Short mmCIF file of C-alpha atoms and ligand atoms in Angstrom, two decimals:
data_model
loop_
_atom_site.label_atom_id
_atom_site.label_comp_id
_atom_site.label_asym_id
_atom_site.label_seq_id
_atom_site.Cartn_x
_atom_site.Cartn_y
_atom_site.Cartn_z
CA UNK A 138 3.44 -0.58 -10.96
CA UNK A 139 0.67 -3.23 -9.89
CA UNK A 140 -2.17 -1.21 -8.29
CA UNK A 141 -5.17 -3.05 -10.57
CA UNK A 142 -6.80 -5.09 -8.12
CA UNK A 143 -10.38 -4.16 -7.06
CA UNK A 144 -9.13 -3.60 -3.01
CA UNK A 145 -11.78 -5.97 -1.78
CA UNK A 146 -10.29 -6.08 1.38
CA UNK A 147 -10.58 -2.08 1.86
CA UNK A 148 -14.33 -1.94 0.66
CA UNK A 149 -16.15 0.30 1.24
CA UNK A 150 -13.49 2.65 0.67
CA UNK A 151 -12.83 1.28 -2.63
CA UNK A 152 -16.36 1.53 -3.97
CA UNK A 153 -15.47 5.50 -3.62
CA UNK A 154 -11.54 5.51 -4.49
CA UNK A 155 -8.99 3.17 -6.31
CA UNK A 156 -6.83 2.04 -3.68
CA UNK A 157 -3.73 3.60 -4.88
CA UNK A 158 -5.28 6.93 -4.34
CA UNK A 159 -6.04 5.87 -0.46
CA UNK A 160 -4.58 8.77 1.61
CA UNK A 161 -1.67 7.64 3.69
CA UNK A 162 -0.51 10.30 6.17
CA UNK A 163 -2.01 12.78 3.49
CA UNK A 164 -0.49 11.55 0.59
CA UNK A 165 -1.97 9.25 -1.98
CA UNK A 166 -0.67 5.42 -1.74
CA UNK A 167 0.85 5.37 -5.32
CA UNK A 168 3.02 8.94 -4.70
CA UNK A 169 4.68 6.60 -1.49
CA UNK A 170 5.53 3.97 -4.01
CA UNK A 171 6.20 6.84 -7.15
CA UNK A 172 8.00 9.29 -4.52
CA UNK A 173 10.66 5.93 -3.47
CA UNK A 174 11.81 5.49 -7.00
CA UNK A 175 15.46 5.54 -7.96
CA UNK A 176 16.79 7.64 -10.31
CA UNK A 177 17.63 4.65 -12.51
CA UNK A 178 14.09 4.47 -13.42
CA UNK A 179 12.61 6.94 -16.19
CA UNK A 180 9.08 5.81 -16.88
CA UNK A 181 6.70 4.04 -14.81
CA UNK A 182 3.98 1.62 -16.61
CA UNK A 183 0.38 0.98 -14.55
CA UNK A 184 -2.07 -0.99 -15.68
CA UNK A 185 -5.17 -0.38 -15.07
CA UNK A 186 -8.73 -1.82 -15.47
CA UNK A 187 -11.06 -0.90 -12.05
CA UNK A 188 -11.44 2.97 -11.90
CA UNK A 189 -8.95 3.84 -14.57
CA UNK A 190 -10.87 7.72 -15.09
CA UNK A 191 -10.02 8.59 -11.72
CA UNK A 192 -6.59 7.56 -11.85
CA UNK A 193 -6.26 9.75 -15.29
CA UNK A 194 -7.82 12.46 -13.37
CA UNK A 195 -5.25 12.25 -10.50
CA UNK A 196 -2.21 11.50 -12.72
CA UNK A 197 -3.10 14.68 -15.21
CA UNK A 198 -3.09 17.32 -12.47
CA UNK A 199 -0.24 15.90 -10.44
CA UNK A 200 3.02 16.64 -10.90
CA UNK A 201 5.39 13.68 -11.50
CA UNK A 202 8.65 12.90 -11.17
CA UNK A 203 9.41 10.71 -14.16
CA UNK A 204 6.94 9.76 -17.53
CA UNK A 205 4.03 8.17 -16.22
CA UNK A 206 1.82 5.83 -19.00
CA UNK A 207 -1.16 4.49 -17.86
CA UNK A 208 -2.22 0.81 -20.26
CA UNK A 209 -5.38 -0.25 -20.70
CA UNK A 210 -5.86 -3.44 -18.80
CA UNK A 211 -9.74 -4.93 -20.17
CA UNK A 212 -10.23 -6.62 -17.06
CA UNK A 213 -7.91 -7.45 -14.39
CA UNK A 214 -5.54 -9.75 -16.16
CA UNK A 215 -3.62 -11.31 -12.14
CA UNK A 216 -0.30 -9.96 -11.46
CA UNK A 217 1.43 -11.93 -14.01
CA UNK A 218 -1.40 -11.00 -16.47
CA UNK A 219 -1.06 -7.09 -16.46
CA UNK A 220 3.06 -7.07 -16.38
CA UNK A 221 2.72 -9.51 -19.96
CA UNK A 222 -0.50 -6.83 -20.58
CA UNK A 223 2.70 -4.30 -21.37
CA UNK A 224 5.01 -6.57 -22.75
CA UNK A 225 5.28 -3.85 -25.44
CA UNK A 226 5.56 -1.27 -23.74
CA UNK A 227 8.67 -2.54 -21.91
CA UNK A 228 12.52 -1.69 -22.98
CA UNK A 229 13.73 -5.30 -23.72
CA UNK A 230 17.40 -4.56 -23.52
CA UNK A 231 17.03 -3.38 -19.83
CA UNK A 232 16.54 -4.18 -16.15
CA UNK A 233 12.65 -3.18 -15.37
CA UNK A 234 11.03 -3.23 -12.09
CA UNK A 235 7.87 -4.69 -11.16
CA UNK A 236 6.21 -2.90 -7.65
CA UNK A 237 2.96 -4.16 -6.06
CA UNK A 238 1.21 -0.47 -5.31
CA UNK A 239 -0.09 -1.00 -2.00
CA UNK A 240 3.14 -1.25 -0.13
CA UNK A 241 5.50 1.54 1.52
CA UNK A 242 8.80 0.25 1.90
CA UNK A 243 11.71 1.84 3.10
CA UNK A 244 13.65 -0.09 0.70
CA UNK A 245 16.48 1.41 -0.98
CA UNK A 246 15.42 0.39 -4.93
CA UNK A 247 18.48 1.77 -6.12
CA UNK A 248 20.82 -0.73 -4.03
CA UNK A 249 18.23 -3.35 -4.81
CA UNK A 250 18.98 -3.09 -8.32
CA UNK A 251 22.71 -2.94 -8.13
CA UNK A 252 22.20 -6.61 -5.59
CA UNK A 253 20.31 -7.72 -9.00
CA UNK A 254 22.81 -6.87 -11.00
CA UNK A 255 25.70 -8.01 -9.05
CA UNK A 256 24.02 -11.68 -8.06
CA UNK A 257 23.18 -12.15 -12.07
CA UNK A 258 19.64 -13.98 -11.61
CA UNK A 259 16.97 -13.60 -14.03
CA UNK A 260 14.50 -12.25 -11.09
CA UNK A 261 15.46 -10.83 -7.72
CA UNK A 262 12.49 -10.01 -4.76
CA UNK A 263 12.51 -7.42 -1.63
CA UNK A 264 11.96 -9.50 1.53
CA UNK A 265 10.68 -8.81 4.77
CA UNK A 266 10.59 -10.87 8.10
CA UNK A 267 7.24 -11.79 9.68
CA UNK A 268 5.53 -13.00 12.57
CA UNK A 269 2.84 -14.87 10.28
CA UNK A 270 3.64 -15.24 6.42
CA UNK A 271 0.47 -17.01 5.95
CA UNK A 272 -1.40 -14.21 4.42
CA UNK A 273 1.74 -13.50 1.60
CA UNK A 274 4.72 -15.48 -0.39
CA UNK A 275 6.80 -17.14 1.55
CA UNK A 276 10.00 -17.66 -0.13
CA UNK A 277 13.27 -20.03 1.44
CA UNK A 278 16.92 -18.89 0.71
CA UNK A 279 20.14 -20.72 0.45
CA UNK A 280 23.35 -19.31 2.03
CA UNK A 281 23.74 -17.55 -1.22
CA UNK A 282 20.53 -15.44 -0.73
CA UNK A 283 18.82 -17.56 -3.73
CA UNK A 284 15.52 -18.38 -3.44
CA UNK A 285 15.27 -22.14 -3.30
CA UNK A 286 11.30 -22.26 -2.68
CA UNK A 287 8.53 -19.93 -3.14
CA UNK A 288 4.92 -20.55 -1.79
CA UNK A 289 2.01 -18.10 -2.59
CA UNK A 290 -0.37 -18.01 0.81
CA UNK A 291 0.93 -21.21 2.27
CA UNK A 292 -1.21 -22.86 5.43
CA UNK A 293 0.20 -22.17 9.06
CA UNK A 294 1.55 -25.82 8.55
CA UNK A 295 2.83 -25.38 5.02
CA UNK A 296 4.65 -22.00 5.58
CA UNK A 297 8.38 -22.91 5.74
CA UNK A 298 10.29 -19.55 6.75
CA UNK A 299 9.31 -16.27 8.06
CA UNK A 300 10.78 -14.48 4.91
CA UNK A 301 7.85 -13.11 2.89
CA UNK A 302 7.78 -11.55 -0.65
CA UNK A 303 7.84 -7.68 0.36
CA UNK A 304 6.23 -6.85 -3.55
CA UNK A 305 8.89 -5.56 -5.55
CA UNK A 306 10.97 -7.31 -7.85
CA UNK A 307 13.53 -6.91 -10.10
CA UNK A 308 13.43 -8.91 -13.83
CA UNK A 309 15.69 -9.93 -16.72
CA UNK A 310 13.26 -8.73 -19.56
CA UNK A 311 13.47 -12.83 -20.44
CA UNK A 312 10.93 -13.33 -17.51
CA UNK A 313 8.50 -11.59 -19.99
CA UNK A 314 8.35 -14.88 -22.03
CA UNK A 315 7.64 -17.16 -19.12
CA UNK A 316 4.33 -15.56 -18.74
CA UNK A 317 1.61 -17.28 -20.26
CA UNK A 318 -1.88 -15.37 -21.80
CA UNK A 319 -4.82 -14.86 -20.50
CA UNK A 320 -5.09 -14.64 -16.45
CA UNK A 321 -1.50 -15.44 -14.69
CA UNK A 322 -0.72 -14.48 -10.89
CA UNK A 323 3.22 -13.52 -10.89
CA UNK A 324 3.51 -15.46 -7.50
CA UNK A 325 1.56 -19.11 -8.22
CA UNK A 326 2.97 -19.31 -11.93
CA UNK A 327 5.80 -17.24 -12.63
CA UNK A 328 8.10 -17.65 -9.61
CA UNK A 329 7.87 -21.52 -9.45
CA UNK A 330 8.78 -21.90 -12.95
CA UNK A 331 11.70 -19.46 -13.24
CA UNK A 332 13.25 -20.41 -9.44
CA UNK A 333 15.70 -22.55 -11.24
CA UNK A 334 16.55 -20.12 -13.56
CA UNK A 335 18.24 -18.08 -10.45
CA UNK A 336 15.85 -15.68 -8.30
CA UNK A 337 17.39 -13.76 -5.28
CA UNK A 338 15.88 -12.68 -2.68
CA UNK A 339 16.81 -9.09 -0.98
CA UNK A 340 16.00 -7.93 2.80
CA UNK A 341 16.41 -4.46 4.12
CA UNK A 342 15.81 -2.74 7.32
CA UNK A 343 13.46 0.17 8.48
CA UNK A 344 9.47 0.06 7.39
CA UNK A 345 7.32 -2.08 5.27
CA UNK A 346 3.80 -1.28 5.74
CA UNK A 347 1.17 -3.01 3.41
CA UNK A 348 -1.49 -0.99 3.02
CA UNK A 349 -4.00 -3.57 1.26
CA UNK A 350 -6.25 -4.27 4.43
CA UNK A 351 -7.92 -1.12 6.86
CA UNK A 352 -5.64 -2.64 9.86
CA UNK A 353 -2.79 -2.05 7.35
CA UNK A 354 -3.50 1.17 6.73
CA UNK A 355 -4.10 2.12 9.79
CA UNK A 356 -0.64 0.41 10.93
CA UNK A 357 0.90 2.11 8.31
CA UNK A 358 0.04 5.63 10.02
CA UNK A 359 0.81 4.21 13.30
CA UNK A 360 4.52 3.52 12.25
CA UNK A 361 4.78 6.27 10.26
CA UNK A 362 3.53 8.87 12.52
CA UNK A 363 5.96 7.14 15.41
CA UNK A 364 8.97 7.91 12.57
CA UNK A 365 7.59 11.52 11.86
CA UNK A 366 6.71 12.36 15.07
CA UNK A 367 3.84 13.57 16.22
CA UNK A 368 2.45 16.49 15.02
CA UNK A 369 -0.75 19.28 15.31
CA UNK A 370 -0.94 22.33 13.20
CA UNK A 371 -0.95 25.40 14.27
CA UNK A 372 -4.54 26.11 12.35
CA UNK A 373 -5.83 23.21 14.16
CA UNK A 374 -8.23 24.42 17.45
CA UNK A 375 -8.35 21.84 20.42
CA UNK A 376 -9.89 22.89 23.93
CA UNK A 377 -9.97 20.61 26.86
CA UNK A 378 -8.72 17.36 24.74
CA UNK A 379 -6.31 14.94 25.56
CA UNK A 380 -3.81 14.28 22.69
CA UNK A 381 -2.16 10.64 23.51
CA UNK A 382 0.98 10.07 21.38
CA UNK A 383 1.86 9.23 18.30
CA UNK A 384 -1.05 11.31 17.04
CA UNK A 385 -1.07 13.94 13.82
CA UNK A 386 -3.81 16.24 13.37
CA UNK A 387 -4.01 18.42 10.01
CA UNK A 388 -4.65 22.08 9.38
CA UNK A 389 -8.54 23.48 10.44
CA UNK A 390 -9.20 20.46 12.79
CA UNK A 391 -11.63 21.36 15.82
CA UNK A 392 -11.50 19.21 18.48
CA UNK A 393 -13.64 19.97 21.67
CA UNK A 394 -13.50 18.21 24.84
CA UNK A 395 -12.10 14.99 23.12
CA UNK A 396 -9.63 11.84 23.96
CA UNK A 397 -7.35 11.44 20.90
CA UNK A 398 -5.57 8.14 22.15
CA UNK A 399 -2.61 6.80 20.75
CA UNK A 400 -2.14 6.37 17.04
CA UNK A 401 -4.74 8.82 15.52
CA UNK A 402 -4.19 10.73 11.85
CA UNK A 403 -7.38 13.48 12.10
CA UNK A 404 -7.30 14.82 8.34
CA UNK A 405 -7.49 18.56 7.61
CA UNK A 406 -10.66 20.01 8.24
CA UNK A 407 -12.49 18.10 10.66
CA UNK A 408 -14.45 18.32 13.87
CA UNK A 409 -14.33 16.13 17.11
CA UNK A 410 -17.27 17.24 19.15
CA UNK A 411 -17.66 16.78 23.30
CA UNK A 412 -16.34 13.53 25.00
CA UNK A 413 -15.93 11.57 21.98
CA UNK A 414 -12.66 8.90 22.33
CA UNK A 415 -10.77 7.94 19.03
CA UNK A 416 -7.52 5.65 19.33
CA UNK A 417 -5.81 3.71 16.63
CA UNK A 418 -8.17 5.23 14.29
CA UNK A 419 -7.44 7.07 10.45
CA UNK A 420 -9.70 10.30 9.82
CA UNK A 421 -9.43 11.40 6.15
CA UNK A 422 -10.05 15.04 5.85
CA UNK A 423 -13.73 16.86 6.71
CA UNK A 424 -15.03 13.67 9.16
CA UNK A 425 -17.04 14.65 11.31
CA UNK A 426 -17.29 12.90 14.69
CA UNK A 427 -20.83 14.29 17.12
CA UNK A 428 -21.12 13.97 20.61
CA UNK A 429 -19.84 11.32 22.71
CA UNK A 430 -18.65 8.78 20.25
CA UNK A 431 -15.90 5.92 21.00
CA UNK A 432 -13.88 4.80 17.55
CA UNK A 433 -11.38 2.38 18.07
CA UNK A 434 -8.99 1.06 15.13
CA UNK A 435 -11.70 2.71 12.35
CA UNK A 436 -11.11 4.74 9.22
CA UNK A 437 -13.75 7.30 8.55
CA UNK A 438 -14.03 8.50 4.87
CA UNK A 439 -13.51 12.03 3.66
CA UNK A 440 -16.87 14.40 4.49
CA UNK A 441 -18.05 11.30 6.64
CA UNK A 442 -20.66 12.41 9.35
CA UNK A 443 -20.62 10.06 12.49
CA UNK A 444 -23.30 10.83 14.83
CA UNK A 445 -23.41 11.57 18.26
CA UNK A 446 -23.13 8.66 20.31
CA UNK A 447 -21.55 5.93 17.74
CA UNK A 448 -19.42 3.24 19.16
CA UNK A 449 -17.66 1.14 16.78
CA UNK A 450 -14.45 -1.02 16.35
CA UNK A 451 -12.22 -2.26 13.55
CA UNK A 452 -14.73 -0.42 10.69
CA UNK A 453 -14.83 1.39 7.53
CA UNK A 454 -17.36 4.29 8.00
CA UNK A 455 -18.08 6.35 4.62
CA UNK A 456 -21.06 8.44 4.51
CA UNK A 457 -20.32 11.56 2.43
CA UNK A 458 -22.33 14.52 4.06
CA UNK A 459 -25.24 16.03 2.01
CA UNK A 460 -24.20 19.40 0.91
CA UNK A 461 -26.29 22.32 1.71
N1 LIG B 709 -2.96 -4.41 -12.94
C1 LIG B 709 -3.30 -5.34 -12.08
N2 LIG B 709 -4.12 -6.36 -12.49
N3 LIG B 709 -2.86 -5.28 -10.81
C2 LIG B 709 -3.24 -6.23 -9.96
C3 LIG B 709 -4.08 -7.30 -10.32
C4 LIG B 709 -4.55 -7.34 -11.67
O1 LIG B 709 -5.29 -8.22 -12.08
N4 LIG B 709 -4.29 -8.07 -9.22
C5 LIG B 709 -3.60 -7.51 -8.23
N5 LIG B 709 -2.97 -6.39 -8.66
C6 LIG B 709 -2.11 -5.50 -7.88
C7 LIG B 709 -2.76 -5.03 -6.58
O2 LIG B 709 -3.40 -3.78 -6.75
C8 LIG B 709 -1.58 -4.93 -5.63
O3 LIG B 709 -0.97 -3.65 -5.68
C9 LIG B 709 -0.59 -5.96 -6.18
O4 LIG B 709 -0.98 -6.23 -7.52
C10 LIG B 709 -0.61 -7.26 -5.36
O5 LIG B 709 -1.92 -7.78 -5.36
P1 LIG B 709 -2.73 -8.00 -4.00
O6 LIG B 709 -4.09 -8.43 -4.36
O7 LIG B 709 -2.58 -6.82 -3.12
O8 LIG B 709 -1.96 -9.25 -3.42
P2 LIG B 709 -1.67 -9.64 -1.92
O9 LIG B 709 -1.47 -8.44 -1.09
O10 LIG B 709 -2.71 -10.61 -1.49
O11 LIG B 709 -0.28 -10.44 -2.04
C11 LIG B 709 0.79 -9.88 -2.77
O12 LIG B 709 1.50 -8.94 -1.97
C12 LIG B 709 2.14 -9.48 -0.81
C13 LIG B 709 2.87 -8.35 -0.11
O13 LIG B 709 1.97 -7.39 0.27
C14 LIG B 709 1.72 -11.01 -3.20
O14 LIG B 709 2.67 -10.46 -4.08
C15 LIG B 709 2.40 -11.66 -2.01
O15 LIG B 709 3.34 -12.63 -2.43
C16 LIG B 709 3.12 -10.59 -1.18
O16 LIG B 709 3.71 -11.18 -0.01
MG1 LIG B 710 -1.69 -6.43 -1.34
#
């Protein structure tokens, strides 16, 4: 599982937490990724360089479904880098999957597997249709579904399908040997060079929500709470507020006087004061909004305090509240 990279794009978030531990709907990135595995798979591998004592932390005190090792990674090695990284550690006579962490997918790994095995490449990739690839791989099938062309972050003009890598991938233990030392990205090196070797590509219906960027994770509740439906616990107290769907709020929220617009998450625990407005907006557990704020497509840290009056769009707010 690929979850080393330093989450520039989610700072500051990530100067607090690695982004595999990033609540989504409640639930720590990594477990979406962990809690989608198919029973085929009976260890999981992450490298890691950037924050590697809290991920010990988490992984000790959380149950897991199947082994989990975490390897040393002595700085962030690129994608390619931290799979070769483990080289050892992998069973050479096998299948093995490769998952970028900061995806949920609704892909079904086990029939992606048995699509690998049946199409006989020496790499197969999940794939997912979008509106603008630029900001992924773009990769261009034959009638066959084999990847004829593979493009890491092409240009508007350079991007030649709307197929994009979706981040996990299936290898033939031989791709091991096509990846150099030293600092290798998976996508720029490793793809081009093994295309010819046979590399299919696999799309699937449902979800695929990359959580790398705030407006992902935000999107990411926004579809998921749509697919969950919406939801308020009972423990939660709201007077005179205005709950605009899909919205979740957690156990011991208070919420006074409020406009939750559409596509809210309110974490356990925290407070909305009077004739505040939140839409489109992620609140990890203990925020706490004051008086007549307006947050619009935000995500406020755990314990942040927002005070009265705030107005803000498309930020990151952390500001862990003094105790006492
Ligand atoms: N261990 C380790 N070491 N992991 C890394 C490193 C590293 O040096 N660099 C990145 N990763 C991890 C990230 O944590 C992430 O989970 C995954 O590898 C992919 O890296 P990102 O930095 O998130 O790449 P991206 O989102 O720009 O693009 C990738 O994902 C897209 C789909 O979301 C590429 O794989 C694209 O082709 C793909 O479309
Ligand atoms: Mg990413």
């Amino acid at each position: 599982m690929l979850v080393g990279g330093l989450g520039t794009r989610l700072r500051p978030l990530t100067n607090r937490l690695p982004k595999p531990l990033i609540p989504v709907m409640g639930k720590p990135l990594m477990m979406h990724v962990v809690d989608a595995l198919p029973p085929e798979v009976d260890e999981i591998i992450i490298p890691v360089s950037y924050k590697r004592d809290m991920m010990e932390d988490y992984i000790a005190r959380t149950k897991m479904p199947v082994k989990i090792t975490i390897a040393d990674e002595p700085e962030p090695r690129g994608t390619g880098g931290a799979v070769k990284n483990v080289e050892e550690l992998i069973d050479r006579d096998d299948t093995f999957l490769v998952l970028n962490g900061d995806i949920v997918a609704s892909v079904d790994l086990s029939e992606f597997i048995s699509f690998h095995k049946a199409k006989g490449g020496i790499a197969s990739m999940t794939l997912w249709e979008v509106e603008d690839p630029e900001p992924f791989g773009v990769a261009q099938l034959n009638e066959d579904g084999r990847i004829v062309r593979f493009q890491e972050k092409p240009s508007r003009e350079e991007a030649f399908s709307k197929l994009i890598n979706a981040g996990a991938y299936a290898l033939q233990p031989e791709v091991l040997d096509e990846i150099g030392p030293g600092f290798v990205s998976m996508e720029r090196e490793v793809f081009p060079k093994i295309l010819p070797k046979g590399m299919y590509g696999f799309g699937f219906d449902g979800h695929w929500l990359d959580c790398g960027t705030s407006e992902g994770v935000i999107g990411a509740h926004v579809t998921l709470m749509e697919e969950y439906g919406s939801y308020i616990a009972e423990s939660a107290y709201t007077y005179n507020t205005n709950l605009m769907r899909p919205f979740c709020i957690e156990p011991d929220c208070r919420i006074v006087n409020a406009l939750i617009g559409p596509g809210t998450y309110i974490g356990g625990g925290s407070v909305i004061l009077d004739d505040s407005k939140i839409s489109n907006s992620v609140l990890l557990p203990g925020a706490r909004i004051g008086r007549d704020c307006e947050l619009d497509n935000c995500i406020i840290d755990e314990n942040t305090k927002v005070t009265h009056g705030t107005k803000c769009r498309n930020k990151i707010l952390t500001n862990p509240i003094e105790t006492g």
